[in-house]
Amino acid sequence: MKLPETINKEALDELRIKITRFGMAYKFALDEISTKVNILKEEFRLVHDYNPIEHVNTRVKSAESLMNKVQRKNLPLSLEVIQESIKDIAGIRIICSFASDIYRISEMIQAQSDIEVIEVKDYIQNPKPNGYQSLHIVMKIPVFMSDRTVKVYVEMQIRTIAMDFWASLEHKIYYKYDKQVPEHLTSQLKEAANTVADLDRKMEYLNNEINILKENEQT
Ligand code: GTP
Ligand code: MG
């Protein structure tokens, strides 16, 4: 590749470091938020003798899908602009046991003083038209680097195992049909989402009943 003459070696090295640091900041942000979630999980288990979290996944958006999004959004190729406009470069997904756990976790996370909540989208109270359910929190968290502090966006998705089951399969179907799912299938997907919501309500009810029985046994 022939480089423009105006870009000298120093400038190129600087750019390389800038890009590497850019990517690292998101990984560090996910390390930080994962630690926070782990602390909540362990402490909650100790105090309440109960673990509300089934599992946690994190991912940094791949360079390819980041570039696709940059193009889709017609953004200039500037790290600063990308950093400010794309809020899901770092993503964490927390899978809870019961629907009520979602709000518990969300409150505990939002109460932390170094987390700046930017936006909360409650697709459980207001599911998407296709039936998608999940609680999304876009937040900004500080990452302490050797010579500076950078604040980066992290997108957190919190949902139950049942909601996650639906979302994973819907995602596969969506891509299988090249994002054009036939109408008779979209209506059935929506029905399946309603079944998921019913199932979550039933499991929540059973869990409450079991807790009441346990409490009565102890008294
Ligand atoms: P974009 O990430 O630019 O699409 O932003 P947005 O404002 O549309 O964000 P939204 O909170 O609606 O969705 C962000 C993420 O949630 C997506 O990248 C998916 O991981 C997940 N998501 C949203 N809608 C759906 C859906 O209909 N099906 C599935 N499987 N996942 C979804
Ligand atoms: Mg979207």
Short mmCIF file of C-alpha atoms and ligand atoms in Angstrom, two decimals:
data_model
loop_
_atom_site.label_atom_id
_atom_site.label_comp_id
_atom_site.label_asym_id
_atom_site.label_seq_id
_atom_site.Cartn_x
_atom_site.Cartn_y
_atom_site.Cartn_z
CA MET A 1 0.00 0.00 0.00
CA LYS A 2 1.32 3.43 -0.96
CA LEU A 3 0.94 5.95 1.84
CA PRO A 4 0.38 9.64 1.28
CA GLU A 5 3.68 11.48 1.58
CA THR A 6 2.29 13.67 4.33
CA ILE A 7 2.11 10.68 6.69
CA ASN A 8 5.57 10.12 8.13
CA LYS A 9 6.70 7.19 10.22
CA GLU A 10 6.16 8.99 13.53
CA ALA A 11 2.60 9.92 12.62
CA LEU A 12 1.93 6.35 11.57
CA ASP A 13 3.34 4.95 14.81
CA GLU A 14 1.23 7.39 16.76
CA LEU A 15 -1.88 6.34 14.88
CA ARG A 16 -1.10 2.68 15.49
CA ILE A 17 -0.78 3.28 19.24
CA LYS A 18 -3.97 5.33 19.21
CA ILE A 19 -5.94 2.52 17.53
CA THR A 20 -4.50 -0.14 19.87
CA ARG A 21 -5.32 1.99 22.91
CA PHE A 22 -8.80 2.61 21.56
CA GLY A 23 -9.49 -1.13 21.41
CA MET A 24 -7.86 -1.79 24.79
CA ALA A 25 -10.05 0.78 26.54
CA TYR A 26 -13.15 -1.27 25.68
CA LYS A 27 -11.59 -4.50 26.84
CA PHE A 28 -10.59 -2.85 30.12
CA ALA A 29 -14.08 -1.40 30.53
CA LEU A 30 -15.49 -4.92 30.17
CA ASP A 31 -12.94 -6.26 32.67
CA GLU A 32 -14.09 -3.62 35.13
CA ILE A 33 -17.79 -4.21 34.66
CA SER A 34 -17.29 -7.99 34.82
CA THR A 35 -15.57 -7.57 38.17
CA LYS A 36 -18.46 -5.44 39.38
CA VAL A 37 -20.97 -8.09 38.33
CA ASN A 38 -18.91 -10.85 39.95
CA ILE A 39 -18.72 -8.94 43.21
CA LEU A 40 -22.50 -8.46 43.19
CA LYS A 41 -23.00 -12.13 42.43
CA GLU A 42 -20.74 -13.39 45.20
CA GLU A 43 -21.87 -10.92 47.79
CA PHE A 44 -25.52 -11.51 46.99
CA ARG A 45 -25.01 -15.22 47.40
CA LEU A 46 -23.35 -14.72 50.76
CA VAL A 47 -25.93 -12.29 52.17
CA HIS A 48 -29.11 -13.71 50.65
CA ASP A 49 -28.04 -17.31 50.16
CA TYR A 50 -29.15 -17.00 46.54
CA ASN A 51 -27.46 -16.43 43.18
CA PRO A 52 -29.58 -14.38 40.78
CA ILE A 53 -27.10 -14.69 37.87
CA GLU A 54 -27.00 -17.73 35.63
CA HIS A 55 -24.16 -16.57 33.39
CA VAL A 56 -22.42 -13.55 31.93
CA ASN A 57 -21.00 -12.94 28.45
CA THR A 58 -18.89 -10.07 27.23
CA ARG A 59 -17.72 -9.10 23.78
CA VAL A 60 -15.91 -6.26 22.09
CA LYS A 61 -17.41 -5.53 18.67
CA SER A 62 -15.17 -6.96 15.96
CA ALA A 63 -13.36 -4.49 13.71
CA GLU A 64 -15.44 -5.74 10.80
CA SER A 65 -18.82 -5.22 12.37
CA LEU A 66 -17.63 -1.88 13.76
CA MET A 67 -16.67 -0.74 10.27
CA ASN A 68 -20.04 -1.92 8.91
CA LYS A 69 -21.82 0.14 11.52
CA VAL A 70 -19.62 3.16 10.79
CA GLN A 71 -20.60 2.88 7.13
CA ARG A 72 -24.28 2.32 7.87
CA LYS A 73 -24.33 5.40 10.07
CA ASN A 74 -22.29 7.38 7.54
CA LEU A 75 -19.76 8.37 10.16
CA PRO A 76 -16.35 9.84 9.36
CA LEU A 77 -13.38 7.56 10.01
CA SER A 78 -12.33 9.31 13.18
CA LEU A 79 -11.73 7.42 16.42
CA GLU A 80 -13.20 10.29 18.44
CA VAL A 81 -16.40 10.35 16.42
CA ILE A 82 -16.74 6.54 16.50
CA GLN A 83 -16.13 6.51 20.26
CA GLU A 84 -18.92 9.05 20.80
CA SER A 85 -21.46 7.68 18.30
CA ILE A 86 -21.28 3.91 18.67
CA LYS A 87 -22.40 2.93 22.12
CA ASP A 88 -22.21 -0.85 21.84
CA ILE A 89 -18.53 -1.40 21.04
CA ALA A 90 -18.28 -3.00 24.48
CA GLY A 91 -21.17 -5.28 25.37
CA ILE A 92 -22.02 -7.32 28.46
CA ARG A 93 -24.98 -9.67 28.69
CA ILE A 94 -26.22 -10.88 32.05
CA ILE A 95 -28.55 -13.86 32.11
CA CYS A 96 -30.70 -14.02 35.24
CA SER A 97 -32.78 -16.78 36.72
CA PHE A 98 -36.03 -14.85 37.23
CA ALA A 99 -37.51 -11.69 35.71
CA SER A 100 -37.46 -9.91 39.09
CA ASP A 101 -33.69 -10.52 39.29
CA ILE A 102 -33.24 -8.36 36.19
CA TYR A 103 -34.45 -5.24 37.99
CA ARG A 104 -32.50 -6.10 41.13
CA ILE A 105 -29.25 -6.35 39.19
CA SER A 106 -30.08 -3.24 37.18
CA GLU A 107 -30.67 -1.19 40.35
CA MET A 108 -27.47 -2.40 41.98
CA ILE A 109 -25.44 -1.54 38.86
CA GLN A 110 -27.08 1.84 38.35
CA ALA A 111 -26.43 2.79 41.99
CA GLN A 112 -22.65 2.52 41.60
CA SER A 113 -21.09 5.96 41.80
CA ASP A 114 -18.55 5.57 38.98
CA ILE A 115 -21.19 4.41 36.52
CA GLU A 116 -22.90 7.11 34.52
CA VAL A 117 -26.20 5.83 33.17
CA ILE A 118 -26.83 7.24 29.71
CA GLU A 119 -29.96 5.41 28.63
CA VAL A 120 -32.22 2.61 29.87
CA LYS A 121 -34.43 0.77 27.39
CA ASP A 122 -36.95 -1.51 29.03
CA TYR A 123 -37.99 -3.98 26.36
CA ILE A 124 -39.60 -6.10 29.09
CA GLN A 125 -42.22 -3.54 30.04
CA ASN A 126 -42.34 -2.53 26.37
CA PRO A 127 -41.30 -5.48 24.18
CA LYS A 128 -40.20 -4.74 20.61
CA PRO A 129 -42.91 -5.34 17.96
CA ASN A 130 -41.27 -8.69 17.08
CA GLY A 131 -41.53 -9.80 20.72
CA TYR A 132 -37.92 -9.14 21.79
CA GLN A 133 -37.60 -8.74 25.56
CA SER A 134 -34.57 -7.55 27.49
CA LEU A 135 -33.46 -4.66 29.68
CA HIS A 136 -30.76 -2.52 28.07
CA ILE A 137 -28.60 -0.05 29.93
CA VAL A 138 -26.13 2.14 28.07
CA MET A 139 -23.59 3.46 30.53
CA LYS A 140 -20.29 5.26 30.59
CA ILE A 141 -17.51 3.99 32.81
CA PRO A 142 -14.07 5.44 33.49
CA VAL A 143 -11.02 3.43 32.50
CA PHE A 144 -7.84 4.43 34.28
CA MET A 145 -4.91 4.24 31.88
CA SER A 146 -1.25 4.99 32.63
CA ASP A 147 -1.45 8.68 31.77
CA ARG A 148 -5.13 9.45 31.43
CA THR A 149 -8.66 8.44 32.26
CA VAL A 150 -10.96 7.65 29.38
CA LYS A 151 -14.69 7.25 29.70
CA VAL A 152 -16.15 4.63 27.42
CA TYR A 153 -19.66 3.45 26.66
CA VAL A 154 -20.71 -0.05 27.64
CA GLU A 155 -24.00 -1.60 26.58
CA MET A 156 -25.46 -3.96 29.17
CA GLN A 157 -28.26 -6.35 28.31
CA ILE A 158 -30.01 -8.11 31.17
CA ARG A 159 -32.55 -10.87 30.56
CA THR A 160 -33.82 -14.24 31.78
CA ILE A 161 -32.73 -17.60 30.41
CA ALA A 162 -36.06 -17.86 28.59
CA MET A 163 -35.75 -14.39 27.02
CA ASP A 164 -32.21 -15.24 25.97
CA PHE A 165 -33.32 -18.53 24.44
CA TRP A 166 -35.86 -16.65 22.30
CA ALA A 167 -33.42 -13.86 21.33
CA SER A 168 -30.68 -16.31 20.28
CA LEU A 169 -32.98 -18.30 18.03
CA GLU A 170 -34.74 -15.24 16.63
CA HIS A 171 -31.32 -13.82 15.75
CA LYS A 172 -30.43 -17.02 13.87
CA ILE A 173 -33.74 -17.07 11.99
CA TYR A 174 -33.39 -13.36 11.15
CA TYR A 175 -30.02 -13.95 9.55
CA LYS A 176 -31.11 -17.19 7.89
CA TYR A 177 -33.78 -15.23 6.00
CA ASP A 178 -31.33 -12.41 5.29
CA LYS A 179 -33.27 -10.11 7.64
CA GLN A 180 -36.53 -10.64 5.65
CA VAL A 181 -38.46 -13.13 7.76
CA PRO A 182 -41.76 -14.14 6.06
CA GLU A 183 -44.83 -12.71 7.77
CA HIS A 184 -46.37 -16.01 8.86
CA LEU A 185 -43.14 -16.73 10.72
CA THR A 186 -42.84 -13.30 12.36
CA SER A 187 -46.32 -13.71 13.86
CA GLN A 188 -45.33 -17.12 15.21
CA LEU A 189 -42.12 -15.69 16.62
CA LYS A 190 -44.22 -13.10 18.42
CA GLU A 191 -46.42 -15.91 19.81
CA ALA A 192 -43.31 -17.74 20.98
CA ALA A 193 -42.22 -14.53 22.75
CA ASN A 194 -45.58 -14.46 24.55
CA THR A 195 -45.01 -18.07 25.60
CA VAL A 196 -41.60 -17.03 26.94
CA ALA A 197 -43.23 -14.25 28.99
CA ASP A 198 -45.83 -16.72 30.34
CA LEU A 199 -43.10 -19.17 31.25
CA ASP A 200 -41.13 -16.47 33.08
CA ARG A 201 -44.25 -15.48 35.04
CA LYS A 202 -44.92 -19.11 35.96
CA MET A 203 -41.32 -19.70 37.12
CA GLU A 204 -41.40 -16.48 39.14
CA TYR A 205 -44.65 -17.61 40.79
CA LEU A 206 -43.22 -21.06 41.60
CA ASN A 207 -40.10 -19.50 43.04
CA ASN A 208 -42.16 -17.21 45.28
CA GLU A 209 -44.31 -20.13 46.45
CA ILE A 210 -41.23 -22.18 47.29
CA ASN A 211 -39.73 -19.26 49.22
CA ILE A 212 -42.94 -18.85 51.25
CA LEU A 213 -42.97 -22.57 52.05
CA LYS A 214 -39.33 -22.42 53.11
CA GLU A 215 -39.96 -19.42 55.35
CA ASN A 216 -42.92 -21.16 57.00
CA GLU A 217 -40.81 -24.24 57.64
CA GLN A 218 -38.25 -22.13 59.44
CA THR A 219 -40.79 -20.45 61.76
P1 GTP B 1 -28.16 -0.49 17.38
O1 GTP B 1 -27.22 -1.32 18.18
O2 GTP B 1 -27.48 0.52 16.56
O3 GTP B 1 -29.13 -1.35 16.61
O4 GTP B 1 -28.93 0.40 18.41
P2 GTP B 1 -30.42 0.41 18.86
O5 GTP B 1 -30.72 1.77 19.31
O6 GTP B 1 -31.30 -0.24 17.87
O7 GTP B 1 -30.29 -0.48 20.15
P3 GTP B 1 -31.22 -1.57 20.80
O8 GTP B 1 -31.08 -1.31 22.27
O9 GTP B 1 -32.59 -1.60 20.25
O10 GTP B 1 -30.51 -2.94 20.41
C1 GTP B 1 -29.17 -3.19 20.69
C2 GTP B 1 -28.87 -4.67 20.74
O11 GTP B 1 -29.94 -5.41 21.35
C3 GTP B 1 -28.68 -5.36 19.43
O12 GTP B 1 -27.37 -5.21 18.97
C4 GTP B 1 -29.01 -6.81 19.77
O13 GTP B 1 -27.93 -7.42 20.46
C5 GTP B 1 -30.13 -6.66 20.75
N1 GTP B 1 -31.43 -6.66 20.05
C6 GTP B 1 -32.21 -5.59 19.82
N2 GTP B 1 -33.31 -5.94 19.17
C7 GTP B 1 -33.26 -7.27 18.97
C8 GTP B 1 -34.13 -8.22 18.33
O14 GTP B 1 -35.19 -7.91 17.81
N3 GTP B 1 -33.72 -9.53 18.32
C9 GTP B 1 -32.57 -9.93 18.90
N4 GTP B 1 -32.26 -11.22 18.85
N5 GTP B 1 -31.72 -9.05 19.50
C10 GTP B 1 -32.06 -7.75 19.53
MG MG B 2 -30.85 -2.10 16.77
#
